[in-house]
DNA sequence: TTGAAAGCGCTAACAC
DNA sequence: GTGTTAGCGCTTTCAA
């Protein structure tokens, strides 16, 4: 170990200086090459690139953030309570996974990282929590998932600080990039699928009021029903996406004087609940009752019977969010939204013609 | 907007300077308070804390990393191919979610963040990929999930750079903190559960050879069978955790001259495959065939019938990993491992006495 | 027990 | 086109 006294405690990594020395140019020139800046002759660029290759140089995010105006970080915000509850109960929802799939991979393409955080949308401290995360990380953009995109405390704070943000599954009439699927059209499509099978008593279980998309889905369902000349007065049950609320809603709809023959549920958990309630009442799905889910999560594919469902493009929406934010950080002009991504109606074995 | 010319383009956040000025002390004193350092009188500490509160100051991670020796970042590494394939196919595995649950929340307790990355364990570029992530982020520690913890290219690189790392589900005889459940004992427990029900022809489908825990599970199964005086010569099928390999393995085991009456599968996907193969052969579970899964993921709870399964403590293991790494970054002495966390055998409806 | 000075690795602004 | 300088917000080191 002779000579090792010279080795500093903090092992020095390859920095821009080493590259500059290796290529025989100034720091600034290396910086320009890294950032694809103008005013570098091709020959020099080659030399720098070669030096970077040779030394295996990768710039430090922290240093870039300190020197410059960007952090190469995107912050993805999810609702704390709902997310943790879902993880702990193992509810089988893959929202977060799909977000990672879309967001992480898109970030990686551009040298960005996506950092996941949980904040309490209902807490009085939302602003404090968010401020703290912003101060610690200085993200170049923030991705808001429902219901955060509909929370004015959050959107106003972000807007006032001029931090670009994207709202997934949230309305177009506000600051921030709106990225959505057409929830109304999706609900209408699901309803029409049931109408086409011959159903007329089609019940709808809504999502939580915190989510603007809950309303849009209800609107889509109502318009499809109205188009078929059916009154929906007694056919709507209020839910909040949870299994329990799905149980309540299903029982209400199946306990009507003239019970429903089909249930369109605004979440996978509520659809599963409908399945359970039906079974408890001796109803067979889809023979006696058709069920449609609004989430196409793994469990609705593996449950018995596999459920007909609307597939939300969560990964593509998150990828789009990341891309818009990165482009915004690059100073690009972004086309006006809302950015609407296509849904899919996936027909499986939980829907059939009504009994009789 | 008069006076706004003074506002810089880059909106200045609250920094340590502001806090120092507000409290009437030097930067250094504020830094000491933030870092819980020694040599600060209580009265002064109070003043600083009050100033921090008042201004809503939160230190910038990037600046702390630049100035000091730590980044307050932990890097969690997952296998790229397997993870992405799982996300895209919606296989219902909640490994990543459970890691986030355990890791993120533990990090948050200590002002740390966990950053998720995917690297290709089989690629020739593992080292390049990992080096790049290390250079960009300078994490204070790395969490390795299977099979990365068993990849010497990765562990050696980390060890040589003196970056603390934790290996989840990997063996104790190597550098890095080993965090595991007792895979052998778990396999034995599952086997004994089946033996107790009266089974003797118990088939086992192994996991991928890349994973050291695959071997340990096989060992546990074998020892339990040996204890019951049963020869396992024809009872072991090789799988790789995937559904397809589960189909193959199940078919082999059910196609034996004297077919198995129970299958212990090393993953949820393979257990599901066993269920499918059984159904295709007109076998009813658990009447004609018992099935035990080695993952307790949401789908094995929602499938029909819900599967008896070993529950791996993924969230607690990840939390432990994060905690050990953070303590290591704090310079604490860490007790010798391996750190073994308890598993659970959860009996559901897929296991019963053998036919006849 | 406190403060002052230096420097981390990079980018921005400007000079050449 | 290219290089020089200053400074980002902290921690470290050393002096007081």
XYZ file of C-alpha atoms (C1' of nucleotides) in Angstrom:
744
model
C 0.000 0.000 0.000
C 2.990 2.306 -0.378
C 2.013 5.623 -1.815
C -1.501 5.263 -0.610
C -1.131 8.169 1.797
C -1.802 10.360 -1.165
C -5.203 8.839 -1.766
C -7.745 11.210 -0.297
C -10.486 9.870 1.921
C -13.055 10.900 -0.561
C -12.195 9.003 -3.707
C -12.053 11.465 -6.539
C -14.230 10.646 -9.470
C -13.641 11.599 -13.057
C -14.643 15.226 -13.480
C -14.970 17.631 -16.300
C -11.450 18.812 -15.544
C -9.969 15.437 -16.301
C -11.785 15.342 -19.575
C -10.627 18.856 -20.425
C -7.040 17.961 -19.674
C -7.262 14.724 -21.627
C -8.713 16.489 -24.656
C -6.473 19.507 -24.282
C -9.329 21.995 -24.176
C -10.987 24.176 -21.571
C -13.706 23.112 -19.160
C -16.194 25.212 -21.002
C -15.647 23.399 -24.257
C -16.285 20.092 -22.584
C -19.408 21.550 -21.034
C -20.557 22.686 -24.453
C -20.075 19.236 -25.877
C -21.955 17.604 -23.023
C -24.831 20.005 -23.427
C -24.851 19.865 -27.183
C -24.153 23.559 -27.247
C -23.249 25.589 -30.323
C -19.869 26.883 -31.270
C -17.724 23.812 -31.117
C -15.770 22.758 -34.140
C -16.343 19.224 -35.210
C -12.722 18.210 -34.841
C -12.617 19.438 -31.253
C -15.927 17.865 -30.497
C -14.557 14.536 -31.642
C -11.573 14.922 -29.371
C -13.741 15.707 -26.399
C -16.111 12.857 -27.082
C -13.143 10.527 -27.342
C -11.818 11.756 -24.004
C -15.227 11.302 -22.395
C -15.419 7.777 -23.750
C -11.919 6.952 -22.666
C -12.307 8.199 -19.119
C -15.873 6.993 -18.759
C -16.913 10.453 -17.725
C -20.505 11.065 -16.638
C -21.417 14.498 -15.291
C -22.608 14.794 -11.721
C -26.252 15.762 -11.427
C -25.609 17.660 -8.245
C -22.892 19.766 -9.811
C -24.970 20.475 -12.876
C -27.776 21.604 -10.691
C -25.460 23.841 -8.670
C -23.851 25.473 -11.624
C -26.768 25.707 -13.941
C -30.477 26.192 -13.855
C -31.618 22.606 -14.141
C -31.502 19.563 -11.938
C -32.332 16.821 -14.440
C -34.882 15.668 -11.919
C -38.608 15.222 -12.348
C -40.782 14.857 -9.298
C -43.757 12.507 -9.458
C -46.326 13.165 -6.761
C -48.820 10.575 -5.602
C -51.426 10.672 -2.905
C -49.854 9.343 0.267
C -52.790 7.722 2.040
C -54.260 5.980 -0.939
C -50.904 4.795 -2.235
C -49.653 3.419 1.044
C -52.988 1.785 1.796
C -52.905 0.121 -1.593
C -49.362 -1.139 -1.074
C -50.053 -2.419 2.387
C -53.238 -4.209 1.511
C -51.701 -5.570 -1.661
C -54.725 -4.424 -3.618
C -53.081 -5.403 -6.876
C -53.368 -1.997 -8.467
C -50.401 -1.289 -10.682
C -50.763 2.463 -11.067
C -47.358 3.137 -9.608
C -45.684 0.441 -11.675
C -47.209 1.794 -14.862
C -46.084 5.281 -13.908
C -42.566 4.043 -13.395
C -42.695 2.193 -16.676
C -43.758 5.277 -18.598
C -41.970 7.937 -16.597
C -38.670 6.348 -15.661
C -37.942 5.065 -19.120
C -38.784 8.366 -20.762
C -36.603 10.198 -18.246
C -33.745 7.808 -18.843
C -33.862 8.601 -22.562
C -33.020 12.202 -21.745
C -30.578 11.744 -18.899
C -33.273 12.630 -16.400
C -34.389 10.793 -13.262
C -37.879 10.584 -11.889
C -38.202 10.816 -8.145
C -41.309 9.496 -6.534
C -42.833 11.239 -3.535
C -45.990 10.899 -1.558
C -47.902 13.890 -0.286
C -51.135 14.084 1.594
C -53.632 15.856 -0.583
C -56.017 16.373 2.301
C -53.466 17.555 4.789
C -53.215 21.141 5.868
C -49.525 20.745 5.315
C -49.651 19.978 1.595
C -47.963 23.247 0.863
C -45.269 22.673 3.453
C -44.646 19.147 2.248
C -44.468 20.215 -1.341
C -42.299 23.236 -0.579
C -39.871 21.038 1.290
C -39.603 18.591 -1.598
C -39.084 21.429 -4.048
C -36.425 23.025 -1.874
C -34.564 19.764 -1.387
C -34.676 18.573 -4.978
C -35.299 21.603 -7.202
C -36.990 19.443 -9.802
C -37.246 20.756 -13.349
C -40.832 19.646 -13.450
C -43.526 17.978 -11.409
C -45.923 15.239 -12.434
C -49.222 15.375 -10.607
C -51.422 12.309 -10.436
C -55.069 12.336 -9.410
C -56.280 13.890 -7.254
C -53.313 16.238 -6.871
C -53.869 17.729 -10.307
C -57.234 18.967 -9.087
C -55.868 20.418 -5.857
C -55.570 24.208 -6.228
C -53.258 24.423 -3.238
C -50.754 22.384 -5.184
C -51.256 23.776 -8.663
C -51.188 27.379 -7.456
C -48.001 26.861 -5.528
C -46.309 25.315 -8.531
C -47.613 27.980 -10.886
C -46.474 30.788 -8.610
C -42.980 29.371 -8.537
C -42.930 28.948 -12.283
C -42.198 25.260 -12.006
C -43.550 23.423 -15.036
C -45.976 20.691 -14.094
C -48.192 18.142 -15.733
C -51.565 17.033 -14.472
C -52.433 13.445 -15.284
C -56.109 12.669 -15.436
C -57.061 16.226 -14.657
C -59.011 18.912 -16.488
C -57.762 21.242 -19.174
C -58.971 24.541 -17.721
C -56.028 25.335 -15.468
C -52.294 25.942 -15.522
C -49.997 23.009 -16.159
C -50.033 20.501 -18.989
C -53.231 18.477 -18.892
C -52.751 14.858 -19.880
C -55.801 12.705 -19.962
C -57.708 10.021 -21.614
C -61.259 10.828 -22.635
C -63.002 9.618 -19.505
C -66.462 10.612 -20.664
C -66.045 8.804 -23.954
C -64.628 5.770 -22.171
C -67.605 5.584 -19.828
C -69.906 6.016 -22.789
C -68.117 3.246 -24.684
C -68.453 0.869 -21.753
C -72.104 1.772 -21.388
C -72.733 1.280 -25.085
C -71.071 -2.108 -24.951
C -73.636 -3.096 -22.333
C -76.511 -1.484 -24.219
C -75.523 -3.398 -27.313
C -75.673 -6.636 -25.352
C -79.275 -5.756 -24.557
C -78.952 -4.287 -21.067
C -81.164 -1.388 -20.064
C -80.900 -1.478 -16.275
C -77.245 -0.501 -16.170
C -76.009 0.724 -12.806
C -73.061 3.058 -12.365
C -70.851 3.368 -9.302
C -69.013 6.680 -9.254
C -65.498 7.414 -8.127
C -64.431 9.771 -5.391
C -65.542 13.384 -5.626
C -61.951 14.519 -5.155
C -61.272 13.393 -8.695
C -62.505 15.513 -11.564
C -62.457 12.443 -13.783
C -65.170 10.888 -11.624
C -67.598 13.499 -12.858
C -66.534 13.064 -16.458
C -67.167 9.355 -16.297
C -70.600 9.920 -14.850
C -71.352 12.382 -17.627
C -70.295 9.879 -20.270
C -72.410 7.143 -18.752
C -75.438 9.450 -18.520
C -75.151 10.644 -22.078
C -74.942 7.107 -23.424
C -77.965 6.116 -21.388
C -79.860 9.200 -22.469
C -79.007 8.351 -26.055
C -80.742 5.029 -25.514
C -83.705 6.783 -23.951
C -83.096 5.370 -20.499
C -83.660 7.288 -17.295
C -80.747 6.951 -14.882
C -82.490 8.419 -11.869
C -82.092 5.386 -9.594
C -79.115 3.831 -11.353
C -76.232 5.833 -9.940
C -74.540 4.891 -6.673
C -71.840 7.019 -5.147
C -68.507 5.347 -4.438
C -64.964 6.454 -3.693
C -62.962 3.830 -5.598
C -62.593 1.575 -2.537
C -63.779 -2.004 -2.235
C -66.070 -1.134 0.671
C -67.785 1.616 -1.240
C -68.168 -0.824 -4.117
C -69.921 -3.273 -1.836
C -72.350 -0.609 -0.699
C -72.986 0.623 -4.201
C -73.519 -2.842 -5.622
C -75.909 -3.760 -2.865
C -77.910 -0.629 -3.473
C -78.110 -1.286 -7.200
C -78.959 -4.974 -6.835
C -81.472 -4.234 -4.114
C -83.606 -1.963 -6.272
C -87.231 -2.851 -6.938
C -86.161 -3.516 -10.470
C -82.493 -4.542 -9.963
C -79.755 -3.729 -12.425
C -78.551 -6.394 -14.835
C -75.186 -4.730 -15.295
C -72.809 -2.670 -13.200
C -70.215 -0.245 -14.501
C -67.777 0.450 -11.707
C -65.313 3.356 -11.692
C -62.461 1.280 -10.281
C -61.130 -2.244 -10.197
C -61.715 -2.558 -6.468
C -65.356 -1.582 -6.843
C -65.793 -3.980 -9.746
C -64.336 -6.751 -7.630
C -66.752 -5.771 -4.907
C -69.629 -6.064 -7.377
C -68.403 -9.549 -8.211
C -68.390 -10.474 -4.538
C -71.805 -9.048 -3.825
C -73.222 -10.874 -6.822
C -71.741 -14.142 -5.653
C -73.120 -13.617 -2.154
C -76.552 -13.094 -3.643
C -76.286 -16.253 -5.707
C -75.941 -14.355 -8.946
C -73.613 -15.717 -11.550
C -71.438 -13.383 -13.605
C -72.031 -12.812 -16.475
C -75.199 -14.949 -16.703
C -77.199 -12.980 -14.142
C -75.116 -9.835 -13.921
C -72.594 -8.174 -16.195
C -69.708 -6.244 -14.638
C -67.374 -3.730 -16.236
C -64.307 -2.292 -14.517
C -62.745 1.072 -15.173
C -59.230 -0.065 -14.396
C -57.494 -2.774 -16.295
C -55.212 -3.879 -13.471
C -53.684 -7.333 -13.160
C -56.283 -8.545 -10.688
C -59.197 -7.908 -12.997
C -57.454 -10.110 -15.523
C -56.775 -12.884 -13.044
C -60.034 -12.879 -11.115
C -62.893 -15.207 -11.974
C -64.333 -14.386 -14.386
C -61.789 -12.008 -15.902
C -63.436 -8.619 -16.188
C -64.312 -6.569 -19.189
C -62.549 -3.287 -18.525
C -61.519 0.129 -19.735
C -57.771 0.276 -20.020
C -56.298 3.606 -19.019
C -53.021 4.463 -20.735
C -51.169 5.206 -17.518
C -47.686 4.474 -18.792
C -48.168 6.495 -21.992
C -49.709 9.366 -20.031
C -46.782 9.446 -17.647
C -44.317 9.204 -20.504
C -46.052 12.110 -22.208
C -45.946 14.105 -18.988
C -42.229 13.474 -18.631
C -41.565 14.356 -22.222
C -43.485 17.624 -22.093
C -41.742 18.663 -18.906
C -38.317 17.862 -20.268
C -39.081 19.765 -23.435
C -40.280 22.663 -21.327
C -37.011 22.546 -19.383
C -35.219 22.684 -22.706
C -37.104 25.859 -23.491
C -39.186 24.312 -26.279
C -42.566 25.709 -27.136
C -45.211 23.183 -26.134
C -48.344 22.782 -28.190
C -51.603 23.628 -26.460
C -53.294 20.814 -24.617
C -55.120 19.023 -23.368
C -53.107 16.028 -24.466
C -55.628 13.256 -24.839
C -54.439 9.674 -25.095
C -56.557 6.798 -26.327
C -58.222 4.323 -23.977
C -59.206 0.778 -24.834
C -62.290 -1.232 -24.008
C -61.142 -4.757 -23.375
C -63.950 -7.261 -23.533
C -63.474 -10.333 -21.366
C -65.806 -12.782 -19.717
C -67.747 -10.640 -17.274
C -70.195 -9.196 -19.785
C -72.985 -10.985 -21.645
C -76.593 -10.481 -22.612
C -78.947 -9.825 -19.681
C -80.955 -12.724 -18.224
C -84.231 -13.799 -19.901
C -44.479 45.255 -11.746
C -42.286 48.194 -10.790
C -39.157 47.026 -9.074
C -39.361 43.647 -10.711
C -36.233 44.275 -12.746
C -34.395 43.256 -9.652
C -35.960 39.850 -9.581
C -33.474 37.465 -11.133
C -34.614 34.989 -13.731
C -33.742 32.168 -11.458
C -35.943 32.700 -8.443
C -33.796 32.576 -5.372
C -34.856 30.083 -2.780
C -34.287 30.305 0.936
C -30.683 29.347 1.602
C -28.562 28.775 4.610
C -27.431 32.400 4.344
C -30.901 33.709 4.899
C -31.260 31.555 7.939
C -27.883 32.693 9.261
C -28.827 36.327 8.792
C -32.221 35.835 10.370
C -30.716 34.119 13.387
C -27.760 36.448 13.550
C -25.179 33.685 13.410
C -22.696 32.376 10.879
C -23.404 29.903 8.123
C -21.405 27.342 9.937
C -23.557 27.457 13.016
C -26.668 26.886 10.946
C -24.952 23.982 9.243
C -24.117 22.511 12.636
C -27.702 22.759 13.732
C -28.987 21.147 10.552
C -26.544 18.302 10.907
C -27.060 17.884 14.577
C -23.416 18.672 15.108
C -21.708 19.274 18.442
C -20.647 22.562 19.894
C -23.748 24.657 19.619
C -25.150 26.290 22.704
C -28.757 25.532 23.331
C -29.846 29.141 23.221
C -28.271 29.621 19.813
C -29.663 26.368 18.580
C -33.140 27.541 19.517
C -32.637 30.740 17.597
C -31.483 28.913 14.527
C -34.301 26.421 14.677
C -36.762 29.262 14.985
C -35.256 30.979 11.950
C -35.437 27.750 9.971
C -39.086 27.338 10.921
C -39.907 30.906 10.129
C -38.306 30.928 6.716
C -39.348 27.401 5.864
C -35.768 26.537 5.079
C -34.939 23.108 3.711
C -31.364 22.416 2.625
C -30.695 21.606 -1.001
C -29.593 18.037 -1.552
C -27.406 19.046 -4.452
C -25.542 21.629 -2.426
C -25.069 19.259 0.477
C -23.661 16.705 -1.857
C -21.323 19.245 -3.420
C -20.007 20.551 -0.178
C -19.908 17.420 1.837
C -19.353 13.753 1.460
C -22.917 12.536 1.294
C -25.718 12.805 -1.202
C -28.671 11.697 0.912
C -29.496 9.389 -1.957
C -29.893 5.628 -1.954
C -29.896 3.780 -5.224
C -32.161 0.771 -5.628
C -31.176 -1.495 -8.491
C -33.580 -3.887 -10.167
C -33.138 -6.194 -13.084
C -34.174 -4.329 -16.201
C -35.518 -7.083 -18.423
C -37.516 -8.879 -15.817
C -38.925 -5.692 -14.313
C -39.983 -4.136 -17.581
C -41.441 -7.395 -18.843
C -43.456 -7.681 -15.652
C -44.736 -4.137 -15.926
C -45.637 -4.473 -19.573
C -47.416 -7.751 -19.221
C -49.152 -6.584 -16.074
C -48.139 -9.766 -14.331
C -49.481 -8.501 -11.036
C -46.255 -8.891 -9.131
C -45.850 -6.164 -6.558
C -42.144 -6.508 -5.818
C -41.403 -2.965 -6.843
C -44.349 -1.562 -4.912
C -43.296 -3.375 -1.783
C -39.758 -2.111 -2.231
C -41.019 1.421 -2.507
C -43.194 0.924 0.539
C -40.312 -0.275 2.646
C -37.494 1.743 1.127
C -39.065 5.098 0.389
C -40.709 5.443 3.737
C -37.579 4.487 5.626
C -35.544 6.941 3.553
C -38.061 9.685 4.192
C -37.650 9.188 7.930
C -34.009 10.160 7.589
C -34.228 12.889 4.973
C -33.026 10.473 2.317
C -34.484 9.665 -1.084
C -34.472 6.343 -2.824
C -33.865 6.406 -6.530
C -34.930 3.466 -8.587
C -32.850 2.284 -11.515
C -32.907 -0.656 -13.842
C -29.758 -2.371 -14.973
C -29.288 -5.380 -17.153
C -27.682 -8.074 -15.073
C -26.819 -10.130 -18.115
C -25.449 -7.327 -20.170
C -21.772 -6.920 -20.838
C -22.313 -3.316 -19.956
C -23.467 -3.834 -16.374
C -20.337 -2.174 -15.144
C -20.700 0.758 -17.474
C -24.340 1.198 -16.598
C -23.659 1.032 -12.905
C -20.632 3.312 -13.120
C -22.690 5.883 -14.963
C -25.428 5.814 -12.334
C -22.864 6.121 -9.568
C -21.120 9.022 -11.274
C -24.367 10.870 -11.914
C -25.914 10.356 -8.492
C -23.122 9.566 -6.037
C -25.478 7.566 -3.862
C -24.527 6.975 -0.244
C -25.557 3.371 -0.626
C -26.937 0.877 -3.104
C -29.703 -1.648 -2.617
C -29.298 -4.741 -4.751
C -32.264 -6.958 -5.468
C -32.038 -10.479 -6.840
C -30.252 -11.439 -8.926
C -27.950 -8.413 -8.762
C -26.803 -9.296 -5.278
C -25.363 -12.496 -6.689
C -23.625 -10.786 -9.593
C -19.905 -10.468 -8.784
C -19.441 -7.849 -11.496
C -21.742 -5.596 -9.537
C -20.692 -6.439 -6.001
C -17.006 -6.187 -6.799
C -17.390 -2.822 -8.447
C -19.275 -1.483 -5.460
C -16.837 -2.972 -2.984
C -13.837 -1.564 -4.826
C -15.343 1.904 -4.692
C -16.139 1.550 -1.017
C -19.804 2.254 -1.611
C -21.898 0.561 1.049
C -24.455 -1.796 -0.406
C -27.103 -4.215 0.719
C -27.984 -7.451 -0.985
C -31.622 -8.441 -0.643
C -32.301 -12.136 -0.968
C -28.662 -12.959 -1.455
C -26.157 -15.035 0.451
C -24.138 -14.047 3.487
C -20.671 -15.035 2.245
C -19.737 -11.880 0.400
C -19.222 -8.159 0.911
C -22.258 -5.975 1.497
C -25.053 -6.347 3.994
C -26.976 -9.551 3.373
C -30.673 -9.227 4.023
C -32.760 -12.292 3.566
C -35.546 -14.414 4.712
C -34.775 -18.026 5.453
C -35.607 -19.440 2.043
C -34.662 -22.999 2.953
C -36.807 -22.955 6.050
C -39.682 -21.412 4.117
C -39.554 -24.116 1.472
C -39.381 -26.713 4.214
C -42.374 -25.159 5.975
C -44.429 -25.223 2.794
C -43.408 -28.817 2.147
C -44.268 -29.827 5.685
C -47.658 -28.202 5.354
C -48.310 -30.485 2.393
C -46.848 -33.544 4.135
C -49.099 -32.894 7.084
C -52.096 -32.885 4.786
C -51.049 -36.369 3.729
C -49.248 -35.669 0.484
C -46.190 -37.716 -0.447
C -45.897 -37.056 -4.161
C -44.985 -33.395 -3.801
C -43.433 -31.814 -6.853
C -41.159 -28.804 -6.744
C -40.570 -26.280 -9.517
C -37.319 -24.413 -9.025
C -36.561 -20.771 -9.682
C -33.940 -19.401 -12.036
C -30.356 -20.490 -11.537
C -29.273 -16.841 -11.520
C -30.768 -16.561 -8.059
C -28.943 -18.048 -5.134
C -32.217 -18.274 -3.246
C -33.471 -20.766 -5.826
C -30.950 -23.270 -4.577
C -31.788 -22.617 -0.962
C -35.448 -23.261 -1.570
C -34.644 -26.515 -3.306
C -32.481 -27.523 -0.381
C -35.267 -26.781 2.096
C -37.777 -28.770 0.084
C -35.389 -31.711 -0.219
C -34.583 -31.800 3.453
C -38.246 -31.772 4.442
C -38.958 -34.580 2.007
C -35.954 -36.538 3.201
C -37.201 -36.086 6.750
C -40.411 -37.785 5.686
C -38.431 -40.553 4.017
C -39.478 -39.583 0.521
C -37.221 -39.796 -2.488
C -37.381 -36.652 -4.628
C -35.547 -38.062 -7.619
C -38.325 -37.455 -10.149
C -40.129 -34.718 -8.281
C -38.065 -31.669 -9.178
C -38.691 -29.654 -12.329
C -36.482 -26.783 -13.335
C -38.145 -23.422 -13.872
C -37.048 -19.801 -14.126
C -39.911 -18.034 -12.320
C -41.840 -17.380 -15.547
C -45.341 -18.577 -16.359
C -44.112 -20.533 -19.371
C -41.541 -22.428 -17.359
C -44.262 -23.126 -14.824
C -46.417 -24.665 -17.505
C -43.585 -26.911 -18.600
C -42.707 -27.906 -15.081
C -46.293 -28.626 -14.092
C -46.853 -30.718 -17.168
C -43.767 -32.730 -16.429
C -44.792 -33.334 -12.837
C -48.398 -34.192 -13.684
C -47.304 -36.401 -16.529
C -45.235 -38.713 -14.371
C -46.116 -42.405 -14.197
C -47.164 -41.714 -10.658
C -48.226 -38.034 -10.900
C -47.736 -35.568 -8.105
C -50.661 -34.644 -5.872
C -49.155 -31.330 -4.888
C -46.933 -28.715 -6.502
C -44.728 -26.237 -4.695
C -43.799 -23.501 -7.136
C -40.973 -21.041 -6.571
C -42.949 -18.068 -7.897
C -46.491 -16.781 -8.230
C -46.381 -16.977 -12.020
C -45.367 -20.625 -11.917
C -48.055 -21.402 -9.332
C -50.613 -19.768 -11.581
C -49.295 -21.867 -14.416
C -49.777 -24.991 -12.292
C -53.364 -23.913 -11.730
C -53.890 -23.513 -15.455
C -52.311 -26.820 -16.354
C -54.405 -28.563 -13.733
C -57.572 -27.003 -15.104
C -56.650 -28.011 -18.624
C -56.203 -31.580 -17.463
C -59.577 -31.574 -15.739
C -58.030 -31.548 -12.299
C -59.704 -29.519 -9.625
C -57.657 -27.535 -7.112
C -57.381 -28.423 -4.282
C -59.448 -31.614 -4.609
C -57.186 -33.314 -7.127
C -54.083 -31.177 -6.795
C -52.725 -28.890 -4.126
C -50.719 -25.825 -5.154
C -48.439 -23.642 -3.060
C -46.910 -20.395 -4.289
C -43.668 -18.872 -3.126
C -44.804 -15.297 -3.650
C -47.752 -13.813 -1.896
C -48.598 -11.271 -4.569
C -52.037 -9.762 -5.089
C -52.929 -12.104 -7.927
C -52.457 -15.246 -5.866
C -54.953 -13.797 -3.418
C -57.472 -12.902 -6.096
C -57.185 -15.936 -8.349
C -59.503 -18.905 -8.059
C -58.917 -20.567 -5.724
C -56.774 -18.163 -3.705
C -53.384 -19.782 -3.231
C -51.650 -20.951 -0.129
C -48.355 -19.073 -0.251
C -45.120 -18.127 1.414
C -45.100 -14.431 2.106
C -41.712 -12.822 1.630
C -41.109 -9.722 3.733
C -40.079 -7.541 0.819
C -41.029 -4.227 2.359
C -39.329 -5.002 5.678
C -36.237 -6.293 3.896
C -35.977 -3.135 1.836
C -36.583 -0.993 4.895
C -33.821 -2.849 6.705
C -31.502 -2.376 3.754
C -32.184 1.349 3.706
C -31.699 1.645 7.418
C -28.395 -0.206 7.440
C -27.072 1.884 4.577
C -28.100 5.134 6.181
C -26.501 4.081 9.428
C -23.372 3.136 7.532
C -23.367 6.582 5.923
C -23.616 8.040 9.414
C -20.503 6.118 10.325
C -22.272 3.752 12.703
C -20.881 0.319 13.348
C -23.220 -2.246 11.833
C -23.762 -5.586 13.504
C -22.652 -8.624 11.561
C -25.221 -10.176 9.288
C -26.835 -11.877 7.673
C -29.987 -10.047 8.644
C -32.719 -12.635 8.465
C -36.348 -11.525 8.456
C -39.288 -13.792 9.155
C -41.465 -15.234 6.408
C -45.049 -16.355 6.776
C -46.893 -19.368 5.417
C -50.362 -18.206 4.539
C -52.803 -21.056 4.127
C -55.624 -20.393 1.702
C -57.845 -22.565 -0.434
C -55.416 -24.210 -2.817
C -54.190 -26.881 -0.438
C -56.082 -29.871 0.941
C -55.602 -33.585 1.573
C -54.585 -35.581 -1.492
C -57.288 -37.461 -3.460
C -58.480 -40.936 -2.253
C -18.229 27.176 21.260
C -18.134 29.983 17.134
C -16.586 32.036 12.655
C -13.853 32.650 8.200
C -11.995 30.686 4.156
C -11.616 27.301 0.700
C -13.499 24.309 -2.438
C -16.829 20.630 -4.351
C -18.071 20.108 -10.207
C -20.414 22.321 -12.973
C -22.748 26.343 -15.993
C -23.513 31.346 -17.225
C -21.803 35.465 -18.678
C -18.520 37.592 -20.878
C -14.000 38.418 -22.955
C -11.010 37.195 -26.494
C -15.176 29.317 -31.882
C -12.844 29.158 -27.538
C -11.182 30.361 -22.890
C -11.635 32.903 -18.409
C -14.072 34.218 -14.400
C -17.435 34.044 -10.976
C -20.583 31.770 -8.320
C -24.365 28.174 -7.157
C -25.351 26.404 -1.511
C -23.493 23.798 1.105
C -19.547 21.193 4.240
C -14.887 20.844 5.603
C -10.902 22.574 7.651
C -8.759 25.506 10.399
C -8.316 29.609 13.175
C -10.074 32.273 16.967
